[in-house]
Coordinates of C-alpha atoms in Angstrom, one line a residue:
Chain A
X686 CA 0.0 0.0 0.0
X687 CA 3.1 2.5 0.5
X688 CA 4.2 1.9 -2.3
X689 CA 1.0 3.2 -4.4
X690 CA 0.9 5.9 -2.1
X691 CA 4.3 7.4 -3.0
X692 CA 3.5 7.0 -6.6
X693 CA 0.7 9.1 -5.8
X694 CA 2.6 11.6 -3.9
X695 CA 4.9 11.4 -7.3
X696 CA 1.3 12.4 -9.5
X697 CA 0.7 15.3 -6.9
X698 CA 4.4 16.4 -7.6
X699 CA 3.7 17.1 -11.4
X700 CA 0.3 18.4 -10.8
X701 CA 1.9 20.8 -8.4
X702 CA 4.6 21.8 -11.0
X703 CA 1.7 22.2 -13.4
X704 CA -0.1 24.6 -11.4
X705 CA 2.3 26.9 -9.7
X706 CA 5.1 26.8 -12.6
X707 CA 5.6 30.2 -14.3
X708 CA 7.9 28.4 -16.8
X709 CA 6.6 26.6 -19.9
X710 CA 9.9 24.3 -19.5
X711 CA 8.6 23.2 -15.9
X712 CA 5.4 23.1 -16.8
X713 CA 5.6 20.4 -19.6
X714 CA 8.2 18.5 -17.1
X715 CA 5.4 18.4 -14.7
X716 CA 3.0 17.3 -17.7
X717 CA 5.7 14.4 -18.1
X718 CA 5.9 13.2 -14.6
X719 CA 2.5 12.6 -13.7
X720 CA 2.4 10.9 -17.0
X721 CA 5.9 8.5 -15.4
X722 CA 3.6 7.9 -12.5
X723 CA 0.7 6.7 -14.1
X724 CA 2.8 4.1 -16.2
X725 CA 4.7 3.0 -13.1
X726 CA 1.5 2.8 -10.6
X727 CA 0.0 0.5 -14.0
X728 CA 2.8 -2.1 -14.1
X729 CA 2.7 -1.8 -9.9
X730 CA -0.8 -3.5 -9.7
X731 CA 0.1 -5.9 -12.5
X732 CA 3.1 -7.2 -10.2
X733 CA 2.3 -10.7 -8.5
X734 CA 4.7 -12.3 -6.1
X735 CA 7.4 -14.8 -7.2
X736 CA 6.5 -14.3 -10.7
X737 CA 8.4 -14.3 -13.9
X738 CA 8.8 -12.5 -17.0
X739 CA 5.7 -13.4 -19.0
X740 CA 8.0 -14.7 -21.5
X741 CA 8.1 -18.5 -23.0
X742 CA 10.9 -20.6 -22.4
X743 CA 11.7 -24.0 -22.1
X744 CA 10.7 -24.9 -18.4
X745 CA 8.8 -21.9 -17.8
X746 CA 5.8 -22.7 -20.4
X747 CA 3.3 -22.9 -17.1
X748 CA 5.0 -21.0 -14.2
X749 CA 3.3 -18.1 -12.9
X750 CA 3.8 -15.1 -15.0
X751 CA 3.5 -11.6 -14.0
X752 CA 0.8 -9.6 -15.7
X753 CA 1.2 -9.1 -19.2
X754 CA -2.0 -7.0 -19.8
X755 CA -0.9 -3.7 -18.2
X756 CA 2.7 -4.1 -19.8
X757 CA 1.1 -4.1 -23.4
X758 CA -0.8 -1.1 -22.6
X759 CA 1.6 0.9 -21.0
X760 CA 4.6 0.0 -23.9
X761 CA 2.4 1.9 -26.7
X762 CA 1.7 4.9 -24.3
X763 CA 4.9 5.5 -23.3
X764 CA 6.2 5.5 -26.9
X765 CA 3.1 8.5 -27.2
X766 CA 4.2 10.0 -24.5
X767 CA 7.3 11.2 -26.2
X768 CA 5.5 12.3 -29.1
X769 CA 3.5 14.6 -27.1
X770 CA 6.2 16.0 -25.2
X771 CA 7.7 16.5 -28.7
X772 CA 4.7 18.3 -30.0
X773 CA 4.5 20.5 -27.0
X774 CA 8.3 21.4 -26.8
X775 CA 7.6 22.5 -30.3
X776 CA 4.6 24.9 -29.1
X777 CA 7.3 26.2 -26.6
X778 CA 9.9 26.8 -29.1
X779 CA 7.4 28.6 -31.3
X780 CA 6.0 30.9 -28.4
X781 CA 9.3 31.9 -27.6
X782 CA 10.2 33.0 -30.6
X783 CA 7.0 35.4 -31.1
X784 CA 7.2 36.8 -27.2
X785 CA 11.4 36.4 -26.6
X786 CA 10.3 34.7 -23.1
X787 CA 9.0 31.4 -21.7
X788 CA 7.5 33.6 -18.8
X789 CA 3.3 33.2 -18.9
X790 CA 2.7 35.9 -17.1
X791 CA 4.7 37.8 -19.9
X792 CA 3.4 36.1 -22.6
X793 CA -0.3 35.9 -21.4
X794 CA 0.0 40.8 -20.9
X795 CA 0.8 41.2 -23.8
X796 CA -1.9 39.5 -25.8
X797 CA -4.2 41.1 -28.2
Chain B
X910 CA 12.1 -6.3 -3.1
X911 CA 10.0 -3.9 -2.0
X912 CA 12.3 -2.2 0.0
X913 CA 14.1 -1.2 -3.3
X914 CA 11.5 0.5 -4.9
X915 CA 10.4 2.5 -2.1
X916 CA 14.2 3.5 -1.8
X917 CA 13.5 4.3 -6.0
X918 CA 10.1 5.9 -6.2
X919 CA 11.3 8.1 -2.9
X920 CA 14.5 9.0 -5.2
X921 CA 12.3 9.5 -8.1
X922 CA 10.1 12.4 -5.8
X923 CA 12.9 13.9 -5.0
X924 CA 14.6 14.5 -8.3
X925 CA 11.4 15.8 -9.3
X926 CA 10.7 18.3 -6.6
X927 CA 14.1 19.7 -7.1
X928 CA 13.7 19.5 -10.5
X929 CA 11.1 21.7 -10.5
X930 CA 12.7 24.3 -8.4
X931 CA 16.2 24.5 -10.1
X932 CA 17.3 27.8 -10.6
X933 CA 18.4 26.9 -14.1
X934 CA 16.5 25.0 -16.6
X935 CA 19.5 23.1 -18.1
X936 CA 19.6 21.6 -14.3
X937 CA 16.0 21.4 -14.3
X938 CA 16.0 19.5 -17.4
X939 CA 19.2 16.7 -16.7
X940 CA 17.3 16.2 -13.0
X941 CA 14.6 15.5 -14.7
X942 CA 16.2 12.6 -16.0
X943 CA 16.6 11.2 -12.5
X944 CA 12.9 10.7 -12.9
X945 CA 13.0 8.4 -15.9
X946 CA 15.9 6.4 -15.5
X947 CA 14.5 6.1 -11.6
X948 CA 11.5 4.3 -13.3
X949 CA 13.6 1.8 -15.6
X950 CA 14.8 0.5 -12.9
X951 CA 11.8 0.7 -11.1
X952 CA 10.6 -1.5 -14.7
X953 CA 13.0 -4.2 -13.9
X954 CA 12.5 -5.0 -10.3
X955 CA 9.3 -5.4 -11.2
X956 CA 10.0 -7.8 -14.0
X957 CA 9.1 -5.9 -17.1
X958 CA 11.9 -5.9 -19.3
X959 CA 10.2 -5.2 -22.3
X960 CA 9.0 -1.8 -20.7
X961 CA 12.5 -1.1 -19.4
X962 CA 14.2 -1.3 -23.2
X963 CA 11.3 1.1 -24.2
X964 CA 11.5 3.8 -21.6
X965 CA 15.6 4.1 -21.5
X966 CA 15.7 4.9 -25.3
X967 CA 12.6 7.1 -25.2
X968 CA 14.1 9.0 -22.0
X969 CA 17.8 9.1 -23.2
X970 CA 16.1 11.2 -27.1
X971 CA 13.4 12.5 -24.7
X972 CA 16.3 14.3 -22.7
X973 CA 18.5 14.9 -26.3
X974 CA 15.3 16.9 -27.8
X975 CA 15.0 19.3 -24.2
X976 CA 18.6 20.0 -24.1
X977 CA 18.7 20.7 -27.9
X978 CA 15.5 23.3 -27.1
X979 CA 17.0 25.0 -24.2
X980 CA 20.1 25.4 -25.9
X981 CA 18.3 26.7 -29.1
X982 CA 16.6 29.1 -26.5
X983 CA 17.6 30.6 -23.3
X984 CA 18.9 29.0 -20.0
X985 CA 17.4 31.6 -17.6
X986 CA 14.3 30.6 -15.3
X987 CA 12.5 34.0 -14.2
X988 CA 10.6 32.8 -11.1
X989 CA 9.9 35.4 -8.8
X990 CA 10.3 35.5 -5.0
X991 CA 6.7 34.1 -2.9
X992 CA 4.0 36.3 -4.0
X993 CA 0.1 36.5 -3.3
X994 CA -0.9 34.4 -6.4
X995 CA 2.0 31.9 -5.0
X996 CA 0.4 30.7 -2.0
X997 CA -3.1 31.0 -3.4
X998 CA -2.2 28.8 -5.7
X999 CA -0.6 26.1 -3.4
X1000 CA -3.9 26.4 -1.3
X1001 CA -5.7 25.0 -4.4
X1002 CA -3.5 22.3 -5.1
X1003 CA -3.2 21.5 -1.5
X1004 CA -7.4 21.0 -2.4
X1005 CA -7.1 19.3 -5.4
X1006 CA -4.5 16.8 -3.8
X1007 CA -7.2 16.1 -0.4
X1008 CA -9.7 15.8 -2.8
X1009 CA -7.7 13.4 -5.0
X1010 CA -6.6 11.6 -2.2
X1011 CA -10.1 10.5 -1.0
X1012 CA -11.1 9.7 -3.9
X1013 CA -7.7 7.2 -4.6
X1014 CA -8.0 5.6 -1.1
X1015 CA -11.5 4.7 -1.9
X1016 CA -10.8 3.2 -5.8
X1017 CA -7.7 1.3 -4.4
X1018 CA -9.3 -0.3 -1.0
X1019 CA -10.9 -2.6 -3.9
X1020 CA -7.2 -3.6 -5.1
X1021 CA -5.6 -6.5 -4.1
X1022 CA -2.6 -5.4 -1.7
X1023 CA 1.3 -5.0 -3.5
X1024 CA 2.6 -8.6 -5.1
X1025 CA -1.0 -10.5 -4.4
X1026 CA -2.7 -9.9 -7.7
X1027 CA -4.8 -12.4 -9.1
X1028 CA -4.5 -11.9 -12.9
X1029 CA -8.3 -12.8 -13.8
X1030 CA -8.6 -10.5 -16.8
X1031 CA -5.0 -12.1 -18.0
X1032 CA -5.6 -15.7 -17.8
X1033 CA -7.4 -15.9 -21.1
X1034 CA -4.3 -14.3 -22.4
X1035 CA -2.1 -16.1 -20.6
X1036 CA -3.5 -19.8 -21.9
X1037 CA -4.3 -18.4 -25.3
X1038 CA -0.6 -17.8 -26.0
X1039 CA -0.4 -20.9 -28.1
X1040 CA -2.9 -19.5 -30.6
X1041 CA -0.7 -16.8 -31.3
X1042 CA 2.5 -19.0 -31.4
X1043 CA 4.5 -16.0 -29.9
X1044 CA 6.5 -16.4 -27.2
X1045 CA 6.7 -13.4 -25.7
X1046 CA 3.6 -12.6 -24.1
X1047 CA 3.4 -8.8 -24.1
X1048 CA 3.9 -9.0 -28.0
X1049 CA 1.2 -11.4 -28.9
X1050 CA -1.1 -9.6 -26.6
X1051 CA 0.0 -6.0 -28.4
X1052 CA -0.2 -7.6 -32.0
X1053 CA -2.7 -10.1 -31.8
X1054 CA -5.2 -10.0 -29.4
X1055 CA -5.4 -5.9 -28.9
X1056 CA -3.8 -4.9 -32.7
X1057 CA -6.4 -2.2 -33.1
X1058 CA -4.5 -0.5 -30.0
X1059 CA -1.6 -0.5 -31.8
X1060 CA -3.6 0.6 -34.9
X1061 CA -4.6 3.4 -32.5
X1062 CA -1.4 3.8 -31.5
X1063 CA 0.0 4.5 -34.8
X1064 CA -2.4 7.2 -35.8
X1065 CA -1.6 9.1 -32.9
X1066 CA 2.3 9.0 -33.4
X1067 CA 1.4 9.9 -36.9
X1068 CA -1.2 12.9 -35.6
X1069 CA 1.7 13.7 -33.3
X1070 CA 4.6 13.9 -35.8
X1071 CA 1.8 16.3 -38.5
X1072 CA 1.2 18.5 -35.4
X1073 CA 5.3 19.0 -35.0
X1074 CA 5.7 19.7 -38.5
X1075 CA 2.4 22.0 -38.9
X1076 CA 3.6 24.0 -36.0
X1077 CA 7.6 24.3 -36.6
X1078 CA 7.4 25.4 -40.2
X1079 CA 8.6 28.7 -41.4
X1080 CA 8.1 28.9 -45.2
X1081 CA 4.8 27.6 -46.6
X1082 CA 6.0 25.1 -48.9
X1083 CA 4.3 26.9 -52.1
X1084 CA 3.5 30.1 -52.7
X1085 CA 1.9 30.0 -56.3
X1086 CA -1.4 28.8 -55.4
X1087 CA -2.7 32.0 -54.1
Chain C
X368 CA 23.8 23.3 -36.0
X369 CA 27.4 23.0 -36.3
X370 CA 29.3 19.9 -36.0
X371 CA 31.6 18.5 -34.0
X372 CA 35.6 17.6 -34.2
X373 CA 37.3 15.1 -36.9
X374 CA 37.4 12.7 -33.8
X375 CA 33.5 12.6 -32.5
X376 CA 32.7 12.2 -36.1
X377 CA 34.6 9.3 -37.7
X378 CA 33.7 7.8 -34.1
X379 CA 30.2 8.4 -34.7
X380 CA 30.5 7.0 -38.6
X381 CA 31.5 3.7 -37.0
X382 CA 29.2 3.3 -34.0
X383 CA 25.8 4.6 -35.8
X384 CA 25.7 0.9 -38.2
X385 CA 25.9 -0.7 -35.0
X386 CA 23.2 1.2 -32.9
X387 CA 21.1 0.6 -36.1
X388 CA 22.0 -3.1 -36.2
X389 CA 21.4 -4.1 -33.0
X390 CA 17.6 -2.2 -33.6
X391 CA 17.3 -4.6 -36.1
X392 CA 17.9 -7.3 -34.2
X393 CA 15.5 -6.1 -31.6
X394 CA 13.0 -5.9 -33.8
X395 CA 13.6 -9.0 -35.8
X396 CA 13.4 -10.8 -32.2
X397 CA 10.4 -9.5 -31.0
X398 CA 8.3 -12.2 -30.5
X399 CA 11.2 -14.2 -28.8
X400 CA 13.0 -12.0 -26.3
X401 CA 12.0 -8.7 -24.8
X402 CA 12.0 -5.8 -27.6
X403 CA 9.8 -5.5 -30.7
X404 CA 8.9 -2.9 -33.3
X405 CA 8.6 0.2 -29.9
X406 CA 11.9 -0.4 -28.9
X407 CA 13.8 -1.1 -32.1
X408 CA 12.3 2.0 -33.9
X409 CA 13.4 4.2 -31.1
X410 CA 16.9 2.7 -31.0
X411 CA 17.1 2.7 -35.1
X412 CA 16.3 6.5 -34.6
X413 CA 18.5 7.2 -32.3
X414 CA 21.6 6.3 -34.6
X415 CA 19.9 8.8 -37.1
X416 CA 20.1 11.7 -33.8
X417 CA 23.6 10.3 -32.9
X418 CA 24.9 11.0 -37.3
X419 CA 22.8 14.5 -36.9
X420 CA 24.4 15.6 -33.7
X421 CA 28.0 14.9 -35.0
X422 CA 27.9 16.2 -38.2
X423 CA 26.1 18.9 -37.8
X424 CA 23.3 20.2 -39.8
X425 CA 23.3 19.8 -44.2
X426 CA 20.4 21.7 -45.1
X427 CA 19.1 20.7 -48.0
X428 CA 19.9 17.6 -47.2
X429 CA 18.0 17.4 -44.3
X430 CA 15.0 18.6 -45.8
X431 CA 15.4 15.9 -48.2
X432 CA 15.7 13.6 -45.3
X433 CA 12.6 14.9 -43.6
X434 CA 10.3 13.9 -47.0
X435 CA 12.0 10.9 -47.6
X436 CA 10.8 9.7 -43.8
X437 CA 7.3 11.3 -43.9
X438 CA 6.6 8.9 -47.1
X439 CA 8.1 6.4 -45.2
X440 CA 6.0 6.7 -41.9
X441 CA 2.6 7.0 -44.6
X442 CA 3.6 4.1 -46.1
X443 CA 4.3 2.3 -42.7
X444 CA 0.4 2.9 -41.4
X445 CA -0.5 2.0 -45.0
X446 CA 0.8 -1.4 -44.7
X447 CA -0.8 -1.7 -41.4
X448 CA -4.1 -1.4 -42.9
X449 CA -3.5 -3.7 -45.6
X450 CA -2.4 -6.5 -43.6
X451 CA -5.3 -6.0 -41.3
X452 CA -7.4 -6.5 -44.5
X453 CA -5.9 -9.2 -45.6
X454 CA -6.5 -11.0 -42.8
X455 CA -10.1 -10.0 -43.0
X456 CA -10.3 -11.5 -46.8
X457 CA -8.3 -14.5 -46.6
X458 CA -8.9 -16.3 -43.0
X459 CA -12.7 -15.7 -44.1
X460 CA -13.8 -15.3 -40.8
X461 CA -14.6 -12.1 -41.0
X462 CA -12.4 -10.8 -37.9
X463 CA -10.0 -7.8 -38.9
X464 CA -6.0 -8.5 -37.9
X465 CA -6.9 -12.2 -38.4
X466 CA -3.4 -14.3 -38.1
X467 CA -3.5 -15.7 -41.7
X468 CA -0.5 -17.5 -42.0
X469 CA 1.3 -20.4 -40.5
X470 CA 1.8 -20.0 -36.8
X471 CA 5.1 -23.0 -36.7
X472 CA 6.9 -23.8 -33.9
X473 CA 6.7 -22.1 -30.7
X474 CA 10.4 -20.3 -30.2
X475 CA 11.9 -20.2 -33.2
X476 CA 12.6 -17.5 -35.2
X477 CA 10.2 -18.2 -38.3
X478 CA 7.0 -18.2 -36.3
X479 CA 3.5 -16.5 -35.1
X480 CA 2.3 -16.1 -38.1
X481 CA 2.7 -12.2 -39.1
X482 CA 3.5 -11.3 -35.7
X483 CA 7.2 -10.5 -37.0
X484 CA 6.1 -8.3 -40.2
X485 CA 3.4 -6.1 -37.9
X486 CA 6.7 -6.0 -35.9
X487 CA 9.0 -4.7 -38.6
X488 CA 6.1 -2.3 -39.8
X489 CA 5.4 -0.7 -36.7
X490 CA 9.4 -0.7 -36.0
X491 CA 9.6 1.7 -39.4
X492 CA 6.8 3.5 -38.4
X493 CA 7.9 4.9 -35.0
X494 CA 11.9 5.3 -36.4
X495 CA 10.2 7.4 -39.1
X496 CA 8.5 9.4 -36.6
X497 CA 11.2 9.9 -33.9
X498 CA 13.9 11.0 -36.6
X499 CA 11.2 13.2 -38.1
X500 CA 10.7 15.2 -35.0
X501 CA 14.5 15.9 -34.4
X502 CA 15.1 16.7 -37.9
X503 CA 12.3 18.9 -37.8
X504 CA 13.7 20.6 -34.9
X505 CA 17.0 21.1 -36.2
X506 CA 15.7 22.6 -39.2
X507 CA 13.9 25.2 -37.6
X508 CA 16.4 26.2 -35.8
X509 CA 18.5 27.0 -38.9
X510 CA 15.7 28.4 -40.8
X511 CA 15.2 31.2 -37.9
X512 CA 19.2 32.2 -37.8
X513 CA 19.5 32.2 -41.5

């Protein structure tokens, strides 16, 4: 139980980064740790005692195997997950090079 | 075993705290890294190799694409000293996090407790393995059983890779048409 | 983006066919041992990253680059689809992604079926991608200080 605790304390760290973080930089780091948390808190629950890698080998065709479900959903999100940080490192890049700053508070006063 | 990830994920919320408060964003960014590299290893305690291959490459051009926008941009990080707005805003994430929290102990008092699982949903997977006549697991489940995830998956990266492209280009390609 | 010294770049000449070899492999063996098309496409584009970083930026041929791996991550999604519908057409059992073709022998390296081409198509796909992104970055950065 501690241990999905402190991965929630890890979500509550990027939300927290999300919220107070003037920087667009920080900001999309905190987007990409609450996302590390959710993967990790995934392949957590799918973890079962004494178990192998859910892999075929000769003398392992029976044994208990850990999860495999989670680990087949979580291996395509991750690989999106640095597409989107991609795509929004590119939004950052572009809004710096309109307002000269990463600053929001900068960026949001001088609108319009 | 368990004792090692605690030691990790405690390792992992500390390299993220600070790496939110560096005073530079080049240190912001490598601390970062504690973060994913914290959770490899985290992928291979917990016997996921498969997961662990995947997530060092993605973090390793993950960290190589930051650094190379940070050093296309500027290194300075212009927080200011505690203001008003400041601790308002902690007071609503304090909320949001007591409010999350409730609602987390609640959904997990149903879960089994750490390392007791009972893979119910994954049995059918588990014994239909010979169908697919793939011995890894994880990738008959990926490519057989769930393809139209990966289907899914594939659009997005595509959607993804558009969006970059869209957003980064200077010149419109041609210039007759108008 | 400049390049780097003789040294980092003959270094990087030799290591690169290696990085992309061994994402081969991973690929190739991706319904035997832990890897498949995620992993080896990443690794594959990271070789491409590693040639860009050391030899610093060739504009046009980089743009030439960039087209040459947009057709090839179309083309990758493409394939996708058509296996899918093959396997709708030719198993007859009207069930899209149906395995069509000879499952063999559990654990060698000529089995599943088409698990190892879906493996090599998405492998292409998310190299194409990846190496698309940095290139695109790169080039915008040279773009802006032109």
């Amino acid at each position: 139980m501690i241990l999905f605790i402190l991965c929630f304390i890890l979500f509550m760290v990027g939300l927290y980064g999300v919220m107070t973080r003037k920087n667009l930089i920080k900001i999309i780091i905190g987007v990409a740790v609450m996302e590390y948390s959710v993967n990790l808190f995934f392949i957590l629950v799918g973890y079962v005692d004494g178990a192998t890698v859910p892999i075929l080998t000769k003398g392992f065709e029976k044994g208990p195997f850990v999860d495999p479900l989670p680990q087949a959903m979580i291996l395509t999100a991750i690989v999106i997950g640095l597409a989107t940080t991609a795509l929004l490192l590119s939004i950052a890049i572009r809004l710096y090079r309109k307002y000269g700053t990463f600053d929001i508070r900068k960026i949001n006063s001088l609108k319009g | 075993m368990e004792i090692y990830l605690i030691i990790m994920l405690v390792l992992m919320i500390l390299g993220s705290i600070y790496s939110l408060h560096a005073k530079d964003l080049l240190s912001a960014v490598i601390s970062y890294g504690i973060v994913g590299f914290g959770l490899v290893i985290s992928f291979l305690l917990l016997q996921a190799p498969d997961l662990a291959i995947v997530q060092v490459v993605v973090e390793i051009v993950t960290l190589v694409i930051m650094i190379a926008v940070i050093k296309n941009t500027t290194h300075e990080e212009n927080e200011k000293s505690f203001s008003f707005s400041t601790i308002f805003y902690l007071a609503v994430v304090l909320v949001f996090a007591a409010t999350f929290f409730i609602i987390f102990d609640k959904m997990t008092g149903t879960l089994s407790s750490f390392g007791q699982h009972f893979t119910r949903m994954s049995t059918a997977y588990i014994e239909g393995a010979h169908e697919t006549g793939s011995a890894n697991l994880v990738t008959g489940i990926v490519f057989d059983f769930r393809a139209y995830d990966t289907l899914g998956e594939a659009t997005v990266l595509f959607t993804a890779v558009i969006g970059v492209l869209t957003i980064l280009r200077l010149k419109g390609k041609k210039k007759d048409y108008k | 983006m400049k390049g780097m010294g003789i040294i980092v770049v003959k270094v990087s000449q030799i290591i690169a066919p290696v990085i992309f070899l061994f994402g081969l492999y991973v690929i190739v063996h991706g319904h035997l041992s832990p890897g498949g098309g995620f992993a080896g496409g990443v690794i594959m584009a990271s070789a491409f990253i590693l040639q860009i970083l050391a030899n610093g930026a060739i504009l046009p041929k980089l743009r030439h680059e960039e087209h040459g791996l947009e057709f090839l991550e179309s083309a990758a999604i493409l394939g996708f689809l058509i296996l899918a519908g093959l396997g709708l057409i030719i198993s007859g059992s009207f069930v899209f992604f149906a395995n069509f073709i000879n499952r063999g022998v559990v654990g060698q390296l000529i089995s599943a079926g088409f698990i190892p081409i879906e493996n090599i198509i998405v492998g292409m796909e998310v190299c194409a991608a990846i190496a698309t992104i940095f290139i695109a970055l790169v080039v915008f950065k040279d773009e802006v200080s032109e």
